[in-house]
């Protein structure tokens, strides 16, 4: 009975988090960061009680070493002059979500479905609620957005440049990008009802994510649509090829319709996507400065030393660039650990790619978006990443290798 309660709590962690942010819109005394940390901390206790903390495989050992390394880095983070409070704050937003890796390792398919279902319900509520506020633009929401620095002026025109929802356009876009990835879990189930629901969830997630108007999110979603089709038509080969042409024709017709009847919308998104290369140029100077001013290339400068919290104590922070932030904080040792883990996952995924499409999508999107954004610093968005990471490891290490067709024929 107790195990069931704990599991249900983990399934509902994302809906609870979304509830916290919704309450914050109406009650300014709600401390979203503190409450969200409490939700994650209680989840960590539950995962421990379920006995999911495991170091059975090579991948488990590497991830656990990386997790512990993040915690130990507080020693030299403080030694290099960053207050301990900055490190503790970064532990709550960056390290604490890592424990969801072990939930991903422990959950079976039915449990993972419930977790993904809770995540999708929460993310789509955030997106749909944000869309209503985006269109309606009531004054209380404009004031809320201005006070939280989502917009520079408390007017409807400024608020409608990007959909901010309750998080700001950046985290909202990341949240919904992961919803696009998670919808693949249901799209790839065998029963028609689940596949239909997954398709609807995918379309809604794409539309809402594009309303947030973030370059890295839109680019990642386009790459994932290509990936989904590649797996369906080239790897699994479970769909008739004519469906691919129908799908491509529908997309072309949609884009043409938008171009003709809503050219302003088309140009808005096109300009944002076309500006991706310039975005690297805008950030590269700060990236180079942060790397050149590291205190220790091997150990890194410690968790939180280059994040937003260290702005008062660190001249060279990495405000936008999760990969560079990771390297400057974790150094060659910590960065090598996570790279080694990813290499193992990608290498073994070749034989299981059809079984871990949503997990691979989440992981790849995280890498792509981390080039220009600190997505793993977003406390609300990070847990789904580590859950997917643990889930991917579970599938590639516990599932039997697929039997080649020739071998099956010989057996028969």
XYZ file of C-alpha atoms in Angstrom:
412
model
C 0.000 0.000 0.000
C 2.764 2.418 0.969
C 4.689 1.639 -2.238
C 1.605 2.457 -4.279
C 1.210 5.809 -2.507
C 4.868 6.673 -3.092
C 4.671 5.734 -6.767
C 1.499 7.775 -7.215
C 3.287 10.733 -5.683
C 6.147 10.413 -8.183
C 3.637 10.191 -11.040
C 2.061 13.427 -9.788
C 5.233 15.411 -9.159
C 4.864 17.417 -12.353
C 1.143 18.193 -11.856
C 2.023 19.326 -8.316
C 4.784 21.559 -9.670
C 2.400 23.092 -12.191
C -0.137 23.685 -9.411
C 2.529 25.568 -7.447
C 3.212 27.910 -10.364
C -0.517 28.404 -10.955
C -1.040 29.404 -7.317
C 1.877 31.830 -7.608
C -0.033 33.748 -10.300
C -2.761 34.545 -7.771
C -0.831 34.529 -4.477
C 2.480 36.401 -4.450
C 3.493 34.823 -1.145
C 3.940 31.413 -2.836
C 7.683 30.716 -3.049
C 7.855 28.570 -6.167
C 11.540 27.668 -5.802
C 11.201 26.540 -2.193
C 8.007 24.568 -2.790
C 9.360 22.909 -5.920
C 12.525 21.921 -4.058
C 10.321 20.397 -1.340
C 8.419 18.391 -3.985
C 11.699 17.080 -5.425
C 13.182 16.351 -2.002
C 10.116 14.329 -1.009
C 10.375 12.513 -4.330
C 14.014 11.706 -3.555
C 12.964 10.179 -0.223
C 10.285 8.157 -2.003
C 12.729 6.860 -4.618
C 15.060 5.758 -1.809
C 12.207 4.023 0.018
C 11.273 2.150 -3.154
C 14.838 0.833 -3.352
C 15.467 2.293 -6.797
C 18.917 3.683 -6.040
C 21.033 1.231 -7.991
C 24.572 0.966 -9.341
C 24.262 -2.348 -11.155
C 25.472 -1.437 -14.620
C 28.441 0.515 -15.955
C 26.023 3.299 -16.872
C 24.685 3.408 -13.295
C 28.184 3.658 -11.883
C 29.152 6.476 -14.227
C 25.980 8.454 -13.533
C 26.290 7.970 -9.775
C 29.922 9.096 -9.960
C 28.809 12.191 -11.883
C 26.073 12.924 -9.333
C 28.498 12.559 -6.416
C 31.071 14.668 -8.276
C 28.539 17.490 -8.546
C 28.023 17.382 -4.784
C 31.749 17.175 -3.989
C 32.464 20.133 -6.265
C 30.973 22.355 -3.572
C 34.300 22.008 -1.744
C 36.336 23.807 -4.388
C 33.417 26.022 -5.378
C 33.540 27.583 -1.920
C 37.342 27.460 -1.877
C 37.412 29.617 -5.020
C 35.330 32.292 -3.329
C 31.716 31.430 -4.099
C 29.439 31.538 -0.995
C 28.114 28.198 0.198
C 24.559 29.525 -0.212
C 25.097 29.796 -3.964
C 26.245 26.177 -4.121
C 23.304 24.945 -2.028
C 20.881 26.841 -4.232
C 22.402 25.232 -7.305
C 22.149 21.791 -5.695
C 18.396 22.290 -5.316
C 17.853 23.301 -8.947
C 20.546 21.320 -10.793
C 21.629 18.324 -8.685
C 18.399 17.373 -6.901
C 16.501 16.663 -10.163
C 19.195 14.076 -10.983
C 17.589 11.605 -8.565
C 14.804 11.057 -11.119
C 17.375 9.007 -13.055
C 16.797 6.247 -10.522
C 13.014 6.422 -10.962
C 13.567 5.950 -14.686
C 15.752 2.927 -13.889
C 13.158 1.417 -11.566
C 9.861 1.990 -13.366
C 8.451 -0.625 -15.718
C 6.529 0.290 -18.891
C 3.174 0.784 -17.161
C 4.725 2.962 -14.463
C 6.660 4.969 -17.030
C 3.392 5.527 -18.919
C 1.830 7.032 -15.807
C 4.853 9.269 -15.231
C 4.887 10.470 -18.836
C 1.120 10.951 -18.645
C 1.480 13.160 -15.570
C 4.244 15.143 -17.235
C 2.233 15.674 -20.430
C -0.866 16.717 -18.486
C 1.190 19.268 -16.548
C 3.117 20.648 -19.517
C 0.063 20.959 -21.750
C -1.908 22.642 -18.975
C 0.947 25.117 -18.663
C 0.908 25.670 -22.414
C -2.872 25.940 -22.828
C -3.255 28.183 -19.790
C -0.423 30.300 -21.143
C -2.151 30.510 -24.527
C -5.350 31.775 -22.893
C -3.392 34.422 -20.989
C -1.451 35.272 -24.157
C -4.643 35.922 -26.128
C -6.654 37.471 -23.292
C -3.776 39.512 -21.782
C -5.600 40.687 -18.623
C -3.909 43.469 -16.685
C -3.247 41.334 -13.619
C -1.272 38.919 -15.810
C 0.604 41.769 -17.496
C 1.593 43.076 -14.060
C 2.615 39.565 -13.005
C 4.760 39.155 -16.130
C 6.422 42.527 -15.635
C 7.180 41.896 -11.950
C 8.780 38.559 -12.862
C 10.783 40.182 -15.693
C 9.118 38.172 -18.455
C 8.363 41.417 -20.309
C 9.867 44.908 -20.292
C 6.526 46.777 -20.388
C 3.228 45.793 -18.775
C 1.169 46.039 -21.951
C -0.525 43.509 -24.218
C 1.624 44.232 -27.283
C 4.827 43.446 -25.392
C 3.315 40.342 -23.761
C 2.294 38.953 -27.152
C 5.791 38.938 -28.624
C 6.263 35.504 -27.028
C 4.022 33.287 -24.955
C 5.415 33.376 -21.417
C 2.765 31.351 -19.585
C 3.706 31.196 -15.874
C 7.415 30.496 -16.356
C 8.747 32.905 -18.962
C 9.117 32.076 -22.642
C 12.431 30.195 -22.244
C 11.385 27.598 -19.637
C 7.917 27.336 -21.212
C 9.453 26.477 -24.589
C 11.763 23.890 -23.015
C 8.876 22.372 -21.039
C 6.775 22.005 -24.192
C 9.684 20.718 -26.272
C 10.000 17.840 -23.829
C 6.237 17.327 -24.183
C 6.797 16.817 -27.930
C 9.378 14.159 -27.050
C 7.214 12.459 -24.412
C 4.233 12.246 -26.771
C 6.263 9.722 -28.806
C 5.835 7.257 -25.927
C 2.105 7.066 -26.664
C 2.438 7.418 -30.441
C 4.518 4.244 -30.526
C 2.175 2.057 -28.481
C 0.352 -0.738 -30.283
C -3.248 0.173 -29.494
C -4.900 2.702 -31.771
C -6.375 4.757 -28.924
C -2.941 5.471 -27.463
C -1.473 6.297 -30.870
C -4.304 8.725 -31.583
C -3.890 10.379 -28.189
C -0.137 10.613 -28.753
C -0.639 12.287 -32.124
C -3.011 14.853 -30.621
C -0.561 15.522 -27.780
C 2.262 15.928 -30.298
C 0.373 18.479 -32.393
C -0.731 20.496 -29.362
C 2.794 20.493 -27.922
C 4.293 21.719 -31.206
C 1.766 24.545 -31.609
C 2.179 25.730 -28.023
C 5.971 25.438 -28.098
C 6.140 27.557 -31.250
C 4.005 30.202 -29.538
C 6.831 30.612 -27.007
C 9.008 31.610 -30.003
C 12.383 30.307 -28.800
C 14.945 29.431 -31.469
C 16.521 26.406 -29.825
C 13.120 24.922 -29.019
C 11.768 25.313 -32.563
C 14.926 23.912 -34.118
C 14.945 20.932 -31.723
C 11.307 20.139 -32.492
C 11.970 20.165 -36.242
C 14.902 17.783 -35.705
C 12.730 15.489 -33.584
C 9.993 15.327 -36.233
C 12.650 14.182 -38.703
C 13.923 11.655 -36.139
C 10.425 10.264 -35.452
C 9.821 9.733 -39.152
C 13.258 8.211 -39.647
C 12.542 5.596 -36.982
C 9.033 4.897 -38.285
C 9.907 4.555 -41.948
C 13.593 3.584 -42.033
C 14.229 1.643 -38.814
C 10.959 0.009 -37.762
C 9.432 0.103 -41.248
C 6.016 -0.411 -39.662
C 4.243 2.288 -41.669
C 3.376 2.292 -45.369
C 5.587 4.688 -47.308
C 2.536 6.425 -48.733
C 1.773 7.787 -45.261
C 5.117 9.604 -45.312
C 4.167 11.359 -48.554
C 0.768 12.249 -47.121
C 2.447 13.655 -44.026
C 4.964 15.681 -46.053
C 2.194 16.986 -48.309
C 0.132 18.046 -45.283
C 3.116 19.888 -43.769
C 3.842 21.621 -47.092
C 0.190 22.634 -47.434
C 0.144 23.970 -43.879
C 3.299 26.029 -44.406
C 1.965 27.349 -47.720
C -1.342 28.262 -46.080
C 0.422 30.125 -43.280
C 2.641 31.902 -45.817
C -0.363 33.039 -47.870
C -2.950 33.816 -45.194
C -0.750 34.672 -42.202
C 2.506 35.836 -43.687
C 3.364 37.846 -40.587
C 3.329 34.668 -38.481
C 5.386 32.811 -41.078
C 8.005 35.577 -41.241
C 8.137 35.824 -37.450
C 9.138 32.194 -37.057
C 11.354 32.180 -40.141
C 13.346 35.184 -38.877
C 13.815 33.529 -35.489
C 15.052 30.269 -37.019
C 17.292 32.081 -39.512
C 18.922 34.002 -36.645
C 20.282 30.845 -34.977
C 23.844 31.273 -36.381
C 23.984 34.873 -35.147
C 22.964 33.658 -31.705
C 26.250 31.786 -31.399
C 28.153 34.945 -32.233
C 26.246 36.886 -29.589
C 27.229 34.421 -26.855
C 30.646 33.177 -27.965
C 32.541 36.054 -26.379
C 31.156 35.337 -22.906
C 31.778 31.601 -23.402
C 35.427 32.140 -24.302
C 35.889 34.535 -21.388
C 34.386 32.028 -18.930
C 36.567 29.174 -20.188
C 39.756 31.272 -20.239
C 39.179 32.380 -16.657
C 38.557 28.977 -15.091
C 40.388 28.428 -11.817
C 40.980 24.740 -12.505
C 40.640 23.172 -15.944
C 40.602 19.608 -14.578
C 38.271 19.928 -11.600
C 36.220 22.870 -12.842
C 35.166 25.745 -10.613
C 32.365 23.864 -8.853
C 28.602 23.559 -9.207
C 26.941 26.969 -9.326
C 30.151 28.944 -9.778
C 29.182 30.084 -13.298
C 25.403 30.272 -12.924
C 23.034 33.176 -12.368
C 23.330 32.938 -8.593
C 27.070 33.652 -8.787
C 26.595 36.893 -10.702
C 27.504 39.045 -7.682
C 30.648 37.041 -6.944
C 31.857 35.912 -10.360
C 32.787 38.259 -13.188
C 32.516 35.663 -15.931
C 29.260 33.733 -15.735
C 27.575 31.657 -18.436
C 24.050 33.049 -18.657
C 23.147 31.262 -21.904
C 25.075 28.123 -22.782
C 24.478 24.999 -20.742
C 27.303 22.992 -22.305
C 29.887 25.683 -21.586
C 28.475 26.145 -18.083
C 28.792 22.420 -17.445
C 32.423 22.399 -18.586
C 33.462 25.470 -16.586
C 31.819 24.097 -13.427
C 32.682 20.402 -13.774
C 36.001 20.666 -15.625
C 37.465 17.920 -17.767
C 36.835 15.226 -15.163
C 33.129 15.882 -14.606
C 32.443 16.650 -18.261
C 34.182 13.437 -19.325
C 31.916 11.417 -17.030
C 28.699 12.673 -18.589
C 30.113 12.445 -22.125
C 31.195 8.841 -21.487
C 27.692 7.998 -20.254
C 26.073 9.563 -23.316
C 28.463 7.758 -25.659
C 27.557 4.410 -24.062
C 23.849 5.169 -24.347
C 24.044 6.256 -27.978
C 26.255 3.304 -28.893
C 23.937 0.745 -27.335
C 20.836 2.551 -28.591
C 21.623 1.523 -32.167
C 20.196 -1.924 -31.398
C 17.228 -0.576 -29.431
C 16.418 2.728 -31.113
C 12.797 1.793 -31.787
C 12.204 1.058 -28.093
C 13.619 4.282 -26.630
C 12.467 6.931 -29.088
C 10.991 9.316 -26.460
C 14.040 8.949 -24.221
C 16.511 9.567 -27.036
C 14.409 12.544 -28.149
C 14.566 14.113 -24.666
C 18.323 13.531 -24.400
C 19.124 14.902 -27.866
C 16.846 17.932 -27.383
C 18.610 18.673 -24.104
C 21.977 18.651 -25.847
C 20.714 20.844 -28.694
C 19.003 23.378 -26.434
C 21.940 23.401 -24.012
C 24.119 24.935 -26.701
C 22.432 28.276 -26.190
C 20.387 27.873 -22.989
C 20.968 26.603 -19.466
C 18.130 24.085 -19.647
C 19.503 21.809 -16.909
C 19.486 24.797 -14.556
C 15.680 24.993 -14.880
C 14.416 23.123 -11.829
C 11.021 22.405 -13.392
C 12.415 21.097 -16.684
C 15.423 19.063 -15.520
C 13.670 16.080 -13.818
C 12.166 14.751 -17.059
C 15.664 14.751 -18.601
C 17.147 12.546 -15.907
C 14.080 10.306 -15.841
C 14.524 9.765 -19.594
C 18.234 9.125 -19.074
C 17.509 6.426 -16.487
C 14.757 4.969 -18.622
C 17.099 4.758 -21.626
C 19.709 2.930 -19.547
C 17.060 0.496 -18.306
C 15.929 -0.322 -21.844
C 19.389 -0.761 -23.362
C 20.769 -2.855 -20.509
C 17.800 -5.001 -19.530
C 16.090 -5.605 -22.869
C 17.377 -8.567 -24.935
C 19.040 -7.735 -28.227
C 16.708 -8.037 -31.214
C 17.035 -11.319 -33.088
C 18.029 -10.865 -36.746
C 15.468 -12.070 -39.289
C 17.922 -14.645 -40.679
C 18.393 -16.184 -37.248
C 14.637 -16.424 -36.761
C 14.261 -18.259 -40.070
C 16.976 -20.770 -39.141
C 15.336 -21.352 -35.744
C 12.040 -22.078 -37.411
